[in-house]
Amino acid sequence: MSGFVARAALFIALLVALASCVTPEELRAQDEAACLSYGFQRGTPDFAACLQRESLARRGGAPGVTLGFGVFGGF
């Protein structure tokens, strides 16, 4: 019985991992949709800057976010 449970858990973990895979094209489409929803128009420098900000934010590198001082930057 425990072998079955272990295999079922592994199978579920594999399904979750595969479901979370997103292609670069899908990421780009999500970024474009976000920028369009903010009111930017395709083909403009502001739209390009928005795409770049969305990409950086997704990677955890959102610029301009500081917590004040010390390790996190700021003063």
mmCIF file with all atom_site columns, C-alpha atoms in Angstrom:
data_model
loop_
_atom_site.group_PDB
_atom_site.id
_atom_site.type_symbol
_atom_site.label_atom_id
_atom_site.label_alt_id
_atom_site.label_comp_id
_atom_site.label_asym_id
_atom_site.label_entity_id
_atom_site.label_seq_id
_atom_site.pdbx_PDB_ins_code
_atom_site.Cartn_x
_atom_site.Cartn_y
_atom_site.Cartn_z
_atom_site.occupancy
_atom_site.B_iso_or_equiv
_atom_site.pdbx_formal_charge
_atom_site.auth_seq_id
_atom_site.auth_comp_id
_atom_site.auth_asym_id
_atom_site.auth_atom_id
_atom_site.pdbx_PDB_model_num
ATOM 1  C CA . MET A 1 1  ? 0.000  0.000  0.000   1.00 0.00 ? 1  MET A CA 1
ATOM 2  C CA . SER A 1 2  ? 2.778  2.472  0.869   1.00 0.00 ? 2  SER A CA 1
ATOM 3  C CA . GLY A 1 3  ? 4.414  1.802  -2.522  1.00 0.00 ? 3  GLY A CA 1
ATOM 4  C CA . PHE A 1 4  ? 1.185  2.795  -4.236  1.00 0.00 ? 4  PHE A CA 1
ATOM 5  C CA . VAL A 1 5  ? 0.946  5.988  -2.187  1.00 0.00 ? 5  VAL A CA 1
ATOM 6  C CA . ALA A 1 6  ? 4.561  6.876  -2.987  1.00 0.00 ? 6  ALA A CA 1
ATOM 7  C CA . ARG A 1 7  ? 4.005  6.319  -6.714  1.00 0.00 ? 7  ARG A CA 1
ATOM 8  C CA . ALA A 1 8  ? 0.764  8.309  -6.641  1.00 0.00 ? 8  ALA A CA 1
ATOM 9  C CA . ALA A 1 9  ? 2.503  11.190 -4.860  1.00 0.00 ? 9  ALA A CA 1
ATOM 10 C CA . LEU A 1 10 ? 5.344  11.127 -7.401  1.00 0.00 ? 10 LEU A CA 1
ATOM 11 C CA . PHE A 1 11 ? 2.855  11.115 -10.275 1.00 0.00 ? 11 PHE A CA 1
ATOM 12 C CA . ILE A 1 12 ? 0.971  14.085 -8.815  1.00 0.00 ? 12 ILE A CA 1
ATOM 13 C CA . ALA A 1 13 ? 4.221  15.986 -8.254  1.00 0.00 ? 13 ALA A CA 1
ATOM 14 C CA . LEU A 1 14 ? 5.212  15.336 -11.864 1.00 0.00 ? 14 LEU A CA 1
ATOM 15 C CA . LEU A 1 15 ? 1.851  16.589 -13.131 1.00 0.00 ? 15 LEU A CA 1
ATOM 16 C CA . VAL A 1 16 ? 2.162  19.776 -11.069 1.00 0.00 ? 16 VAL A CA 1
ATOM 17 C CA . ALA A 1 17 ? 5.696  20.372 -12.347 1.00 0.00 ? 17 ALA A CA 1
ATOM 18 C CA . LEU A 1 18 ? 4.658  19.916 -15.963 1.00 0.00 ? 18 LEU A CA 1
ATOM 19 C CA . ALA A 1 19 ? 1.607  22.125 -15.564 1.00 0.00 ? 19 ALA A CA 1
ATOM 20 C CA . SER A 1 20 ? 3.761  24.982 -14.298 1.00 0.00 ? 20 SER A CA 1
ATOM 21 C CA . CYS A 1 21 ? 5.950  25.057 -17.422 1.00 0.00 ? 21 CYS A CA 1
ATOM 22 C CA . VAL A 1 22 ? 5.425  28.212 -19.456 1.00 0.00 ? 22 VAL A CA 1
ATOM 23 C CA . THR A 1 23 ? 7.036  28.915 -22.809 1.00 0.00 ? 23 THR A CA 1
ATOM 24 C CA . PRO A 1 24 ? 8.805  32.207 -23.560 1.00 0.00 ? 24 PRO A CA 1
ATOM 25 C CA . GLU A 1 25 ? 6.034  33.015 -26.024 1.00 0.00 ? 25 GLU A CA 1
ATOM 26 C CA . GLU A 1 26 ? 3.396  32.582 -23.316 1.00 0.00 ? 26 GLU A CA 1
ATOM 27 C CA . LEU A 1 27 ? 5.386  34.818 -20.951 1.00 0.00 ? 27 LEU A CA 1
ATOM 28 C CA . ARG A 1 28 ? 5.640  37.478 -23.663 1.00 0.00 ? 28 ARG A CA 1
ATOM 29 C CA . ALA A 1 29 ? 1.892  37.264 -24.292 1.00 0.00 ? 29 ALA A CA 1
ATOM 30 C CA . GLN A 1 30 ? 1.203  37.687 -20.563 1.00 0.00 ? 30 GLN A CA 1
ATOM 31 C CA . ASP A 1 31 ? 3.525  40.704 -20.406 1.00 0.00 ? 31 ASP A CA 1
ATOM 32 C CA . GLU A 1 32 ? 1.899  42.256 -23.480 1.00 0.00 ? 32 GLU A CA 1
ATOM 33 C CA . ALA A 1 33 ? -1.568 41.720 -22.028 1.00 0.00 ? 33 ALA A CA 1
ATOM 34 C CA . ALA A 1 34 ? -0.514 43.380 -18.778 1.00 0.00 ? 34 ALA A CA 1
ATOM 35 C CA . CYS A 1 35 ? 0.993  46.392 -20.562 1.00 0.00 ? 35 CYS A CA 1
ATOM 36 C CA . LEU A 1 36 ? -2.061 46.773 -22.777 1.00 0.00 ? 36 LEU A CA 1
ATOM 37 C CA . SER A 1 37 ? -4.274 46.656 -19.695 1.00 0.00 ? 37 SER A CA 1
ATOM 38 C CA . TYR A 1 38 ? -2.195 49.510 -18.226 1.00 0.00 ? 38 TYR A CA 1
ATOM 39 C CA . GLY A 1 39 ? -3.060 51.594 -21.284 1.00 0.00 ? 39 GLY A CA 1
ATOM 40 C CA . PHE A 1 40 ? 0.190  51.385 -23.251 1.00 0.00 ? 40 PHE A CA 1
ATOM 41 C CA . GLN A 1 41 ? 0.007  51.056 -27.028 1.00 0.00 ? 41 GLN A CA 1
ATOM 42 C CA . ARG A 1 42 ? 2.037  48.525 -29.019 1.00 0.00 ? 42 ARG A CA 1
ATOM 43 C CA . GLY A 1 43 ? 4.987  49.908 -30.930 1.00 0.00 ? 43 GLY A CA 1
ATOM 44 C CA . THR A 1 44 ? 5.690  52.795 -28.560 1.00 0.00 ? 44 THR A CA 1
ATOM 45 C CA . PRO A 1 45 ? 8.800  53.289 -26.405 1.00 0.00 ? 45 PRO A CA 1
ATOM 46 C CA . ASP A 1 46 ? 6.584  53.280 -23.314 1.00 0.00 ? 46 ASP A CA 1
ATOM 47 C CA . PHE A 1 47 ? 5.169  49.885 -24.284 1.00 0.00 ? 47 PHE A CA 1
ATOM 48 C CA . ALA A 1 48 ? 8.696  48.517 -24.715 1.00 0.00 ? 48 ALA A CA 1
ATOM 49 C CA . ALA A 1 49 ? 9.686  49.904 -21.315 1.00 0.00 ? 49 ALA A CA 1
ATOM 50 C CA . CYS A 1 50 ? 6.604  48.318 -19.769 1.00 0.00 ? 50 CYS A CA 1
ATOM 51 C CA . LEU A 1 51 ? 7.513  44.931 -21.279 1.00 0.00 ? 51 LEU A CA 1
ATOM 52 C CA . GLN A 1 52 ? 10.988 45.251 -19.815 1.00 0.00 ? 52 GLN A CA 1
ATOM 53 C CA . ARG A 1 53 ? 9.630  46.163 -16.373 1.00 0.00 ? 53 ARG A CA 1
ATOM 54 C CA . GLU A 1 54 ? 7.218  43.225 -16.431 1.00 0.00 ? 54 GLU A CA 1
ATOM 55 C CA . SER A 1 55 ? 10.018 40.851 -17.362 1.00 0.00 ? 55 SER A CA 1
ATOM 56 C CA . LEU A 1 56 ? 12.284 42.172 -14.608 1.00 0.00 ? 56 LEU A CA 1
ATOM 57 C CA . ALA A 1 57 ? 9.493  42.035 -12.036 1.00 0.00 ? 57 ALA A CA 1
ATOM 58 C CA . ARG A 1 58 ? 8.783  38.402 -12.904 1.00 0.00 ? 58 ARG A CA 1
ATOM 59 C CA . ARG A 1 59 ? 12.449 37.568 -12.306 1.00 0.00 ? 59 ARG A CA 1
ATOM 60 C CA . GLY A 1 60 ? 12.392 39.314 -8.958  1.00 0.00 ? 60 GLY A CA 1
ATOM 61 C CA . GLY A 1 61 ? 14.443 42.276 -10.096 1.00 0.00 ? 61 GLY A CA 1
ATOM 62 C CA . ALA A 1 62 ? 11.831 45.006 -9.866  1.00 0.00 ? 62 ALA A CA 1
ATOM 63 C CA . PRO A 1 63 ? 13.761 48.298 -9.876  1.00 0.00 ? 63 PRO A CA 1
ATOM 64 C CA . GLY A 1 64 ? 13.078 51.046 -7.401  1.00 0.00 ? 64 GLY A CA 1
ATOM 65 C CA . VAL A 1 65 ? 11.916 48.864 -4.527  1.00 0.00 ? 65 VAL A CA 1
ATOM 66 C CA . THR A 1 66 ? 13.868 49.598 -1.358  1.00 0.00 ? 66 THR A CA 1
ATOM 67 C CA . LEU A 1 67 ? 13.133 49.004 2.282   1.00 0.00 ? 67 LEU A CA 1
ATOM 68 C CA . GLY A 1 68 ? 15.079 51.948 3.661   1.00 0.00 ? 68 GLY A CA 1
ATOM 69 C CA . PHE A 1 69 ? 18.624 51.072 4.647   1.00 0.00 ? 69 PHE A CA 1
ATOM 70 C CA . GLY A 1 70 ? 21.101 48.331 5.312   1.00 0.00 ? 70 GLY A CA 1
ATOM 71 C CA . VAL A 1 71 ? 21.239 45.164 3.290   1.00 0.00 ? 71 VAL A CA 1
ATOM 72 C CA . PHE A 1 72 ? 18.219 46.118 1.201   1.00 0.00 ? 72 PHE A CA 1
ATOM 73 C CA . GLY A 1 73 ? 19.596 49.468 -0.028  1.00 0.00 ? 73 GLY A CA 1
ATOM 74 C CA . GLY A 1 74 ? 18.274 52.909 0.494   1.00 0.00 ? 74 GLY A CA 1
ATOM 75 C CA . PHE A 1 75 ? 20.078 55.420 2.700   1.00 0.00 ? 75 PHE A CA 1
#
